[in-house]
mmCIF file with all atom_site columns, C-alpha atoms in Angstrom:
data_model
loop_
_atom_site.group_PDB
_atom_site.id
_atom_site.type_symbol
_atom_site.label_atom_id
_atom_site.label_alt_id
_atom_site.label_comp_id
_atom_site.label_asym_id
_atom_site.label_entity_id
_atom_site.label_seq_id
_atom_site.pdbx_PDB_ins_code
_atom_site.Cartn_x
_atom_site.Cartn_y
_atom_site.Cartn_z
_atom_site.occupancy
_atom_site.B_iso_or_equiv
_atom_site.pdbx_formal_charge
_atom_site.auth_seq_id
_atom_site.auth_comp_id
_atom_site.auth_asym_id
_atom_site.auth_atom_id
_atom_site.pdbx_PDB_model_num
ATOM 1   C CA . UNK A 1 1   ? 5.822   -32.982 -4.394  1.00 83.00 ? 30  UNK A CA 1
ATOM 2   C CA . UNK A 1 2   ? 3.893   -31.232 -1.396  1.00 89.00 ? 31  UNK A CA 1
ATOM 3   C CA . UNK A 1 3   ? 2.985   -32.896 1.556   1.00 91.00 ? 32  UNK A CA 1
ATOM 4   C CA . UNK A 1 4   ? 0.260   -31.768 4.328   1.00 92.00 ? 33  UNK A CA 1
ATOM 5   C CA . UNK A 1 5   ? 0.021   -32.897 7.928   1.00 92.00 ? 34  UNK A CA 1
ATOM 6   C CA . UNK A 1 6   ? -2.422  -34.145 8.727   1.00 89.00 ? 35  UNK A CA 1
ATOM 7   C CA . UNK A 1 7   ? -3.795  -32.773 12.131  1.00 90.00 ? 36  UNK A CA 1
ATOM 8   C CA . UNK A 1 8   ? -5.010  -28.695 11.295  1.00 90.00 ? 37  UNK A CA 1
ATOM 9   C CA . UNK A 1 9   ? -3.225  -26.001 13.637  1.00 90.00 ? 38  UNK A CA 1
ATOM 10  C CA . UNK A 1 10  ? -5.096  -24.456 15.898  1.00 87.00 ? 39  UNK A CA 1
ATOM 11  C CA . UNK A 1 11  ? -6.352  -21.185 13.240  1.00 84.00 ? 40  UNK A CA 1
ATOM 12  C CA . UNK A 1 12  ? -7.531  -24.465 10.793  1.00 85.00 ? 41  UNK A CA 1
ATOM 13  C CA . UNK A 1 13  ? -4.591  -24.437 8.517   1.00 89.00 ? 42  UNK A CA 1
ATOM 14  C CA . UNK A 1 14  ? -2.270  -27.579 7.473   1.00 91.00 ? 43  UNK A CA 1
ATOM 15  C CA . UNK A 1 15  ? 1.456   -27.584 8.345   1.00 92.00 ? 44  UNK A CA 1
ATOM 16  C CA . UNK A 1 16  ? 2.934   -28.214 4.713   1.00 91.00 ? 45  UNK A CA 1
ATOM 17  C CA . UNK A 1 17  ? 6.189   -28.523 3.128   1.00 90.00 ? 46  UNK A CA 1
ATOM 18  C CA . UNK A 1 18  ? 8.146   -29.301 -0.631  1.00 89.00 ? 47  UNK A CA 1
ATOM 19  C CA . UNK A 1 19  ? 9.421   -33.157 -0.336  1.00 86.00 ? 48  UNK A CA 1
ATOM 20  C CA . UNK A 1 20  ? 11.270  -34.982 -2.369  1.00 82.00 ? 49  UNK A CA 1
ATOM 21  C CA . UNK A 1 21  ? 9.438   -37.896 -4.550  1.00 77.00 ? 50  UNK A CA 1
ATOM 22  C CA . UNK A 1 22  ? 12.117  -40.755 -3.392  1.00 79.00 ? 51  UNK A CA 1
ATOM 23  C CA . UNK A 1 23  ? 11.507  -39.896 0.115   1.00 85.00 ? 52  UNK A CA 1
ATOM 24  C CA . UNK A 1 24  ? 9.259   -42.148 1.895   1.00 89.00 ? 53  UNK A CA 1
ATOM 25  C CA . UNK A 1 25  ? 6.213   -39.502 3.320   1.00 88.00 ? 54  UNK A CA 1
ATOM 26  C CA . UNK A 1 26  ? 6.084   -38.727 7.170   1.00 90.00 ? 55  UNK A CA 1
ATOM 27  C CA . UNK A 1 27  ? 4.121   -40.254 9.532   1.00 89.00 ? 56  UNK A CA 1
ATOM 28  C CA . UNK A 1 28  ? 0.811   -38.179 9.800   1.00 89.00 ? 57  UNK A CA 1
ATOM 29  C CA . UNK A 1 29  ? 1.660   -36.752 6.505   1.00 91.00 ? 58  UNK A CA 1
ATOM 30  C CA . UNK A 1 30  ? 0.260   -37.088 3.177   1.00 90.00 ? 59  UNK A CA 1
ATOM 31  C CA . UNK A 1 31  ? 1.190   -36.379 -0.181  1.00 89.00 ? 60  UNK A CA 1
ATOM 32  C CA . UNK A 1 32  ? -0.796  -33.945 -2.674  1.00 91.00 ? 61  UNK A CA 1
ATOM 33  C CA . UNK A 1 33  ? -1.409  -35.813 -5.685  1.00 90.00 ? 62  UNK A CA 1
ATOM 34  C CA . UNK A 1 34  ? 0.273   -33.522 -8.736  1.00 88.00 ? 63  UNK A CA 1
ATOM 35  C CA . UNK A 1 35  ? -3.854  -33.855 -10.749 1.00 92.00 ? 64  UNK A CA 1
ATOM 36  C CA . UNK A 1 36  ? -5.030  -31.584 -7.486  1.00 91.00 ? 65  UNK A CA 1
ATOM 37  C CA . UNK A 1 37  ? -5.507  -28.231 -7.872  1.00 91.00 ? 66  UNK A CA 1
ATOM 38  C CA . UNK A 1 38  ? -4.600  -25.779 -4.439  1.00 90.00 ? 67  UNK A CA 1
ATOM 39  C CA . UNK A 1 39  ? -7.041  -23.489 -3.698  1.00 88.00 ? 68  UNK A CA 1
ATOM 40  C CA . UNK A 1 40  ? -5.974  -20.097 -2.740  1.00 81.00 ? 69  UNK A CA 1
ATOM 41  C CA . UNK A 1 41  ? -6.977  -20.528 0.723   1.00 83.00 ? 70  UNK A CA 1
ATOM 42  C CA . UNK A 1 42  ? -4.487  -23.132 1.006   1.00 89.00 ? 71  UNK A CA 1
ATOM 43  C CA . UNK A 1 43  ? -2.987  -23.754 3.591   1.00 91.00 ? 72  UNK A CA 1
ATOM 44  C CA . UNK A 1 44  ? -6.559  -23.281 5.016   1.00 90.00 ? 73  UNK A CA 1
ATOM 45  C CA . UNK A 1 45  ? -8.456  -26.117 3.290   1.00 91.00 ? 74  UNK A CA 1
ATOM 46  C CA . UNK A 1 46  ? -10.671 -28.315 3.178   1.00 91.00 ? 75  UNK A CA 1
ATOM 47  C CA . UNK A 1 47  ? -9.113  -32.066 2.565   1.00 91.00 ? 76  UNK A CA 1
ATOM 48  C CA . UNK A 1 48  ? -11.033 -34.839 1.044   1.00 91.00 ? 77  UNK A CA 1
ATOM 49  C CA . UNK A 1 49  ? -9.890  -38.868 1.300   1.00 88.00 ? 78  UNK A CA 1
ATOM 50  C CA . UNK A 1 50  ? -10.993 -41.965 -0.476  1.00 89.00 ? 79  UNK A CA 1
ATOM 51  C CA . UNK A 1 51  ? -10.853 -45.316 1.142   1.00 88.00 ? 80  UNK A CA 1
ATOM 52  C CA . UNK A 1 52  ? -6.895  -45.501 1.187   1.00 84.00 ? 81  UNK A CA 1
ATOM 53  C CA . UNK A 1 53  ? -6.574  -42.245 2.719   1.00 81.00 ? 82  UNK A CA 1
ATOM 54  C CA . UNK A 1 54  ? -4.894  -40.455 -0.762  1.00 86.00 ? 83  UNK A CA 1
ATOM 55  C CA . UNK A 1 55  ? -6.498  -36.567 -1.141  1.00 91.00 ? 84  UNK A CA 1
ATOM 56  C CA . UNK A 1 56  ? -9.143  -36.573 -3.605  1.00 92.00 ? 85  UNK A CA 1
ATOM 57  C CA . UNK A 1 57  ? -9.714  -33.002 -3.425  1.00 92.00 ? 86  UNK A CA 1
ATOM 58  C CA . UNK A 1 58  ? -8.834  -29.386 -1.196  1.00 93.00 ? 87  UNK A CA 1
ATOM 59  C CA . UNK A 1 59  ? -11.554 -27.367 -1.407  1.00 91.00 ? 88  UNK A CA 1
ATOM 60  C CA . UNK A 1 60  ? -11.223 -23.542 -0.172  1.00 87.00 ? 89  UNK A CA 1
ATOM 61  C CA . UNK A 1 61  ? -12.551 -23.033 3.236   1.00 87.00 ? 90  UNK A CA 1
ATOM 62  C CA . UNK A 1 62  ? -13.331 -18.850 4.776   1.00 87.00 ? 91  UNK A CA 1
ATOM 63  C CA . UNK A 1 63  ? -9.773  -17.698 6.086   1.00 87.00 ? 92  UNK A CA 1
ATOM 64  C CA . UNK A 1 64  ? -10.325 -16.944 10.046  1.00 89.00 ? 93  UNK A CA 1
ATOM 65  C CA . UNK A 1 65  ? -9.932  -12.762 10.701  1.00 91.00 ? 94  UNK A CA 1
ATOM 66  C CA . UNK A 1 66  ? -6.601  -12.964 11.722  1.00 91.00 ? 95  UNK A CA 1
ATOM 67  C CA . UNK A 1 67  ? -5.700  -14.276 8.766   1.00 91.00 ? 96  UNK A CA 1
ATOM 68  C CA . UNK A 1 68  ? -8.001  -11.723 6.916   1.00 94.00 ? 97  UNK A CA 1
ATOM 69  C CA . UNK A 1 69  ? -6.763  -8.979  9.123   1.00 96.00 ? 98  UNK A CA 1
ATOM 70  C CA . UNK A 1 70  ? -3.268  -9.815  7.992   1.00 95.00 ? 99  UNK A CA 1
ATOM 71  C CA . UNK A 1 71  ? -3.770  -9.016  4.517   1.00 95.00 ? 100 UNK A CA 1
ATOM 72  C CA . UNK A 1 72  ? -5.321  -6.222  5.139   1.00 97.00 ? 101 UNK A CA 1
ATOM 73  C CA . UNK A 1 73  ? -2.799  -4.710  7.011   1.00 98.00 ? 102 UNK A CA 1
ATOM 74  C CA . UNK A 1 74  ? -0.414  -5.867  4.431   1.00 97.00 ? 103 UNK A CA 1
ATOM 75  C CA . UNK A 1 75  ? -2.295  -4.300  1.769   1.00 97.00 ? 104 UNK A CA 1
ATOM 76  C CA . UNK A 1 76  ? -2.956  -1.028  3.632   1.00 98.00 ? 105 UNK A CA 1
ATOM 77  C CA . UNK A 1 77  ? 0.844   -1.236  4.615   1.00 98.00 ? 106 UNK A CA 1
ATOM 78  C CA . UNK A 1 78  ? 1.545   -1.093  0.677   1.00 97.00 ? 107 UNK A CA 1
ATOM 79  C CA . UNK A 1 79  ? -0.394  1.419   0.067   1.00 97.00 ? 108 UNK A CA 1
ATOM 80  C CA . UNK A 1 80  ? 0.616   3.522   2.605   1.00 98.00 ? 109 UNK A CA 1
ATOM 81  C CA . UNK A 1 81  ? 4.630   3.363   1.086   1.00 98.00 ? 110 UNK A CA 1
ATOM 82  C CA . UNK A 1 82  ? 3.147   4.335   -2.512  1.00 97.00 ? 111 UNK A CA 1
ATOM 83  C CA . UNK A 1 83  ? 0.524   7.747   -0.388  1.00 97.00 ? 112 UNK A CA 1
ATOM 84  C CA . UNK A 1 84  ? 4.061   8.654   0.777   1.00 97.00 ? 113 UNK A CA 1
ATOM 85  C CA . UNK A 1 85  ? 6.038   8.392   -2.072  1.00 97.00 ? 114 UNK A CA 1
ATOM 86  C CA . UNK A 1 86  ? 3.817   10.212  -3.856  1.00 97.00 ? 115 UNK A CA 1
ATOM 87  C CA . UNK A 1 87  ? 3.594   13.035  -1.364  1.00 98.00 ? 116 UNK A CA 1
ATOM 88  C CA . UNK A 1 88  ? 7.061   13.382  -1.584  1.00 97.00 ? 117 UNK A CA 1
ATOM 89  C CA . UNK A 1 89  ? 7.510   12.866  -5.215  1.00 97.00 ? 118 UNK A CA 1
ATOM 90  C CA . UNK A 1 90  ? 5.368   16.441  -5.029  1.00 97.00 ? 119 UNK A CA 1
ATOM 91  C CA . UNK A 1 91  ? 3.820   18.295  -8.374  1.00 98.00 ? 120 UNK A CA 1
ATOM 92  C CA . UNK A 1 92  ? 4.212   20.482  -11.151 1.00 98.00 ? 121 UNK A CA 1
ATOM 93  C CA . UNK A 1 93  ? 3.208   24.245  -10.626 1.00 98.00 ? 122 UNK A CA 1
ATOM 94  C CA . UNK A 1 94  ? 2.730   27.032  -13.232 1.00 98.00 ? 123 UNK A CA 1
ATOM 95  C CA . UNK A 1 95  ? 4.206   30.125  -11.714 1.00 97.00 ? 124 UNK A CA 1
ATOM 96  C CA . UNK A 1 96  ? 2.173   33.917  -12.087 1.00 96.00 ? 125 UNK A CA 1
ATOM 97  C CA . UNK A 1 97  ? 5.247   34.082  -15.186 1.00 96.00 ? 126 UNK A CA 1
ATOM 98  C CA . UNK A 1 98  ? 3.451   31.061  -16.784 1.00 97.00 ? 127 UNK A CA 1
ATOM 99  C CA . UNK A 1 99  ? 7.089   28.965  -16.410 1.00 97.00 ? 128 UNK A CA 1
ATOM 100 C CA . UNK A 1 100 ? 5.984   25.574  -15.086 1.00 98.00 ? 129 UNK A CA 1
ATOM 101 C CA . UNK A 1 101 ? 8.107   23.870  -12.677 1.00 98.00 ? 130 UNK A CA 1
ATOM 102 C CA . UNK A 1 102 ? 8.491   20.602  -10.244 1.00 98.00 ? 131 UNK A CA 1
ATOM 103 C CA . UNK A 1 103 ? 8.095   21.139  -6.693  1.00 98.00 ? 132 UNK A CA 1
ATOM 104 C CA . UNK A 1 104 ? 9.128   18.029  -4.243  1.00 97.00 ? 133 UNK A CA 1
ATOM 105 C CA . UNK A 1 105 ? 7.548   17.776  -0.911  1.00 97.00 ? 134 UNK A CA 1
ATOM 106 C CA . UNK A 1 106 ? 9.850   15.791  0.996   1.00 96.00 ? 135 UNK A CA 1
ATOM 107 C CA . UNK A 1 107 ? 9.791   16.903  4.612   1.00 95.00 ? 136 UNK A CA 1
ATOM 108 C CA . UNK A 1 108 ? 12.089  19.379  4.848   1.00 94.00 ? 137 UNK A CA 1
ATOM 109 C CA . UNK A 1 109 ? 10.466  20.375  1.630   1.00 95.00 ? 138 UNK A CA 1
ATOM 110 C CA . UNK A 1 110 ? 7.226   20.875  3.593   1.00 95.00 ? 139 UNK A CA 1
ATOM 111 C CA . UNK A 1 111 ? 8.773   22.876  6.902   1.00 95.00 ? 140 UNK A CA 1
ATOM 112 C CA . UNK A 1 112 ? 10.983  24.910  4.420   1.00 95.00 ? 141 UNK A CA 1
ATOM 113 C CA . UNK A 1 113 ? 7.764   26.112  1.966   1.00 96.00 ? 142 UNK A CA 1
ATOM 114 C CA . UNK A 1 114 ? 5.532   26.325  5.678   1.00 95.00 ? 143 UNK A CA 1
ATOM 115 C CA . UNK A 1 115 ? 8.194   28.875  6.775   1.00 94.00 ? 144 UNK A CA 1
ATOM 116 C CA . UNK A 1 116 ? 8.523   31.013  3.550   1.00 95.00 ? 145 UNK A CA 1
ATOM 117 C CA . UNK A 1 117 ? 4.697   31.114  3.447   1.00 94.00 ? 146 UNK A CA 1
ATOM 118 C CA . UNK A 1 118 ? 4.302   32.305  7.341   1.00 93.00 ? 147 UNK A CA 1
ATOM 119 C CA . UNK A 1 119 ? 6.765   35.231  6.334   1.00 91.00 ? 148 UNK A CA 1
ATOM 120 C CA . UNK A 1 120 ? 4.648   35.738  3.674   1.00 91.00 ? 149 UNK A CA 1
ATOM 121 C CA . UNK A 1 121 ? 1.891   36.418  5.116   1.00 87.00 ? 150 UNK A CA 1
ATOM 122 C CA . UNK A 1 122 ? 3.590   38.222  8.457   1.00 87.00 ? 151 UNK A CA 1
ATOM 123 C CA . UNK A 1 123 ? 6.607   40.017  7.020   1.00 78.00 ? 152 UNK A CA 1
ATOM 124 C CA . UNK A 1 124 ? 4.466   42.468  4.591   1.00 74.00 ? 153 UNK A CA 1
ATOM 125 C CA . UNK A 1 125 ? 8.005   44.550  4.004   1.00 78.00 ? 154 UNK A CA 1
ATOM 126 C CA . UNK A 1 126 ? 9.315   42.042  1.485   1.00 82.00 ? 155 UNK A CA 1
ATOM 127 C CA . UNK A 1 127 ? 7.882   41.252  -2.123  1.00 85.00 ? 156 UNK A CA 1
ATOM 128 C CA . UNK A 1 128 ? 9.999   38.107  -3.011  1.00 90.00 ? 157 UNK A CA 1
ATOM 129 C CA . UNK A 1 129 ? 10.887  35.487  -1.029  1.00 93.00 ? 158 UNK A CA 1
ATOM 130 C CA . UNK A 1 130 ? 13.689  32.656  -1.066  1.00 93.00 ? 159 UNK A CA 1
ATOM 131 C CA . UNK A 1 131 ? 12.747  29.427  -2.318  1.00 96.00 ? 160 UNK A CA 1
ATOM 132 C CA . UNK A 1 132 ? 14.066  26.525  -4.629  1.00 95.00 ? 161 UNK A CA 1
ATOM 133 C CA . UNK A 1 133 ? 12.319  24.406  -7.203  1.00 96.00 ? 162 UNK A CA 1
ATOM 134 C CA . UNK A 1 134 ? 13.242  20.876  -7.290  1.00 94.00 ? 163 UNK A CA 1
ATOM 135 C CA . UNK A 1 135 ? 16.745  20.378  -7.692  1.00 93.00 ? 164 UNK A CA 1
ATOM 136 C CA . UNK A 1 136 ? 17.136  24.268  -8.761  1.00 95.00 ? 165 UNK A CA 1
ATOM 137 C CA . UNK A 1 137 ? 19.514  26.595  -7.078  1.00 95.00 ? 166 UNK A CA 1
ATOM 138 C CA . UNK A 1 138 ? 17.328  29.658  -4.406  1.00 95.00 ? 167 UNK A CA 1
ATOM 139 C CA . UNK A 1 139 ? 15.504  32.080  -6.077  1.00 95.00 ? 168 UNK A CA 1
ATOM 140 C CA . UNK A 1 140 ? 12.943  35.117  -5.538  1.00 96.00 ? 169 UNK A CA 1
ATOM 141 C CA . UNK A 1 141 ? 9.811   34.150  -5.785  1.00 96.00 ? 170 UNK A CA 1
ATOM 142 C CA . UNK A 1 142 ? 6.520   36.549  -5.256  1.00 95.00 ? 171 UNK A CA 1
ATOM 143 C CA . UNK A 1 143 ? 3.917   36.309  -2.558  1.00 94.00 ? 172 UNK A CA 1
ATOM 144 C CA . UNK A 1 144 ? 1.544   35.030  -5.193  1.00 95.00 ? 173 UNK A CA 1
ATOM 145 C CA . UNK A 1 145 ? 4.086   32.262  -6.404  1.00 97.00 ? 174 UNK A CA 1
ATOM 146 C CA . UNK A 1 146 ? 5.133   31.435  -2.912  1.00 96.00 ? 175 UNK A CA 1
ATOM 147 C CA . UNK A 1 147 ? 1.346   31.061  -2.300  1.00 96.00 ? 176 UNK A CA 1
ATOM 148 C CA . UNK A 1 148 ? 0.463   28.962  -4.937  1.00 97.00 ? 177 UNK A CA 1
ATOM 149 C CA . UNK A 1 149 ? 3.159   26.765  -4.278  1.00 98.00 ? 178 UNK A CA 1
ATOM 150 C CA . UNK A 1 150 ? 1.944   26.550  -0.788  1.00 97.00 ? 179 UNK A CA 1
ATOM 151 C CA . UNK A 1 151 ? -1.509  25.922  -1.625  1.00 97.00 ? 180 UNK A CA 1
ATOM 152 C CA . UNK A 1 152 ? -0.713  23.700  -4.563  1.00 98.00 ? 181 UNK A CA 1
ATOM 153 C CA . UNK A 1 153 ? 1.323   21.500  -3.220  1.00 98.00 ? 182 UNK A CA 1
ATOM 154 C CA . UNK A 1 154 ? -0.806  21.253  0.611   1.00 97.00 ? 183 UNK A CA 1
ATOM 155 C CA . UNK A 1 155 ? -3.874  20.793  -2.227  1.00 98.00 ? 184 UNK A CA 1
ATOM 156 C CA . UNK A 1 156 ? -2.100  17.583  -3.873  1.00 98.00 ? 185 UNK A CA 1
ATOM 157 C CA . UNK A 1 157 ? -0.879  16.198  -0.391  1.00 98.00 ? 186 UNK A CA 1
ATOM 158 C CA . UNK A 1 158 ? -4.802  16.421  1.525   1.00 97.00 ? 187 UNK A CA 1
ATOM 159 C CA . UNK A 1 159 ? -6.106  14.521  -1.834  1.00 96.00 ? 188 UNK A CA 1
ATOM 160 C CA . UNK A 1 160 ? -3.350  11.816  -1.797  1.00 97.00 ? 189 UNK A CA 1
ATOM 161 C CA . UNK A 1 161 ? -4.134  11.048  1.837   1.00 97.00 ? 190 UNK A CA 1
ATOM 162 C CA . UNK A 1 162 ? -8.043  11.320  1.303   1.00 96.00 ? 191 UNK A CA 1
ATOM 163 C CA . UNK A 1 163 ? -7.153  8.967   -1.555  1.00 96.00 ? 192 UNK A CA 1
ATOM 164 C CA . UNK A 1 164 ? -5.469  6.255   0.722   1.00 97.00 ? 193 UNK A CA 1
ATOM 165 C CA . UNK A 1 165 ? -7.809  6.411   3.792   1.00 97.00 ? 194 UNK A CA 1
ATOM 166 C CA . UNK A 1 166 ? -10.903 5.804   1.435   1.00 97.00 ? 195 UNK A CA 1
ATOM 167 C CA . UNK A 1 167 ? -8.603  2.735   0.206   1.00 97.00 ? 196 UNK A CA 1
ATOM 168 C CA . UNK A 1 168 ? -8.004  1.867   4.064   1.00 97.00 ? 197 UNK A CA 1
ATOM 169 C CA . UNK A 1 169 ? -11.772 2.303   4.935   1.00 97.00 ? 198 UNK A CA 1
ATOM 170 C CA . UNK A 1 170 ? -12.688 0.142   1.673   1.00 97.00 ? 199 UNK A CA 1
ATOM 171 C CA . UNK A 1 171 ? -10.444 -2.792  2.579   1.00 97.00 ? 200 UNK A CA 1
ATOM 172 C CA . UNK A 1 172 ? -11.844 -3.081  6.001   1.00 97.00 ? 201 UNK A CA 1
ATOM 173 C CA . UNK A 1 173 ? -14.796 -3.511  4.274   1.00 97.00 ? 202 UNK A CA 1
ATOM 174 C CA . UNK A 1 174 ? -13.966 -6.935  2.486   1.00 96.00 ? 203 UNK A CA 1
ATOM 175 C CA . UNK A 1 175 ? -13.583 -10.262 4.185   1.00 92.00 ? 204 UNK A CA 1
ATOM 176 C CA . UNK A 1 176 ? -11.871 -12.244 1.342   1.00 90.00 ? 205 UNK A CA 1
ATOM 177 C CA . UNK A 1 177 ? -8.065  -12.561 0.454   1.00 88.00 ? 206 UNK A CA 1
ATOM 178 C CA . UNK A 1 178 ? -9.655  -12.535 -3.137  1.00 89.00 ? 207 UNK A CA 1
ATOM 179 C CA . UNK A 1 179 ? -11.080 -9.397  -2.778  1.00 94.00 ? 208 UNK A CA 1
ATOM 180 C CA . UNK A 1 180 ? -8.661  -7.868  -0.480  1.00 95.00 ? 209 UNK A CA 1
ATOM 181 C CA . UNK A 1 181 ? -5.689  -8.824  -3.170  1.00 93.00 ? 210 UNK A CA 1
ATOM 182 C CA . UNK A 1 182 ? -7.964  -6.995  -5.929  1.00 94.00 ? 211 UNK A CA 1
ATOM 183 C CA . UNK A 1 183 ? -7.896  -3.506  -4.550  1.00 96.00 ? 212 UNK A CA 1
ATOM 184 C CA . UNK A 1 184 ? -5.927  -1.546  -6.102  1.00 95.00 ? 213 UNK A CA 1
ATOM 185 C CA . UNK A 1 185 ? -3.976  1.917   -5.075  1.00 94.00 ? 214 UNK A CA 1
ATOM 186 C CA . UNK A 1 186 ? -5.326  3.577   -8.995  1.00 92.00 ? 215 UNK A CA 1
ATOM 187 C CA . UNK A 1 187 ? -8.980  2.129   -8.304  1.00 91.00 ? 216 UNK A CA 1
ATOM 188 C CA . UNK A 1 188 ? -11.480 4.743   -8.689  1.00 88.00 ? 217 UNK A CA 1
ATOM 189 C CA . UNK A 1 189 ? -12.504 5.164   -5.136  1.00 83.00 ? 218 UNK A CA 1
ATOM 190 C CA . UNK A 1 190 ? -13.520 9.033   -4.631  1.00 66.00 ? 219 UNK A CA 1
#
């Protein structure tokens, strides 16, 4: 069974805990009757007694914006794991030779590609340049391919982080755990 304390902490939410049914009940504590639902505010309710001081009911009550600011952060926190994984997980590109082929963006994926394309674009001697598809051994690439990688994959990173800061400036728009724990990352939100 759950028990509640009685007396509210000081952010209005009830010290609680799993007790077993043969134990007698602490003092100041009270036992949640099995036929009452929680609310998903709980542990921040609101507790109702009869005349023998047994819960009749817990009724929701607003969480307090620390609370609220918690799950935001959590959420945003989430979201901000799945922005980077997908940053990294990078895109496929169809090459000038129309061979289609997956480019990661890990870091180092996104300093290498940075450098080819600066000596691209300042080392106008050369007409291929080094670079490696995911998992693929080096290989020459033209300044159009190198390019379009560059571009492509800079294109797909700027729209997955526009993606998560309209998510971030959406959730700090809601007020409710509810609503907060119904966003979600593949929401149409652009």
């Amino acid at each position: 069974m759950k028990i509640i304390n009685l007396i509210p902490n000081e952010n209005g939410s009830y010290e609680n805990s799993t007790w077993e049914q043969d134990c007698p009940v602490p003092d100041g504590w009270v036992a949640i009757p099995d036929n009452i639902s929680i609310p998903d505010s709980f542990p921040f309710v609101k507790i109702e007694f009869n005349e023998n001081n047994e819960i009749i009911s817990l009724s929701e009550i607003p969480l307090p914006d620390d609370i609220i600011k918690q799950y935001k952060n959590r959420k945003k926190s989430i979201f901000s794991k799945r922005c980077s994984k997908e940053i990294k997980n990078g895109i496929d590109i169809i090459l000038s030779d129309q061979t289609k082929k997956h480019f990661s963006f890990m870091e180092t994926d996104q300093l290498n590609i940075l450098s080819v394309y600066y000596n691209v674009n300042y080392n106008k001697n050369n007409d291929n340049y080094l670079y490696h598809a995911d998992g693929e051994d080096y290989e020459l690439y033209s300044k159009e391919d190198i390019e379009t990688i560059f571009t492509k994959l800079n294109e797909n990173k700027n729209n997955i982080l526009l993606r998560y800061k309209k998510l971030c400036a959406y959730i700090d728009t809601l007020n409710t755990k509810e609503d907060i724990d119904n966003v979600d990352y593949d929401m149409d939100i652009l």
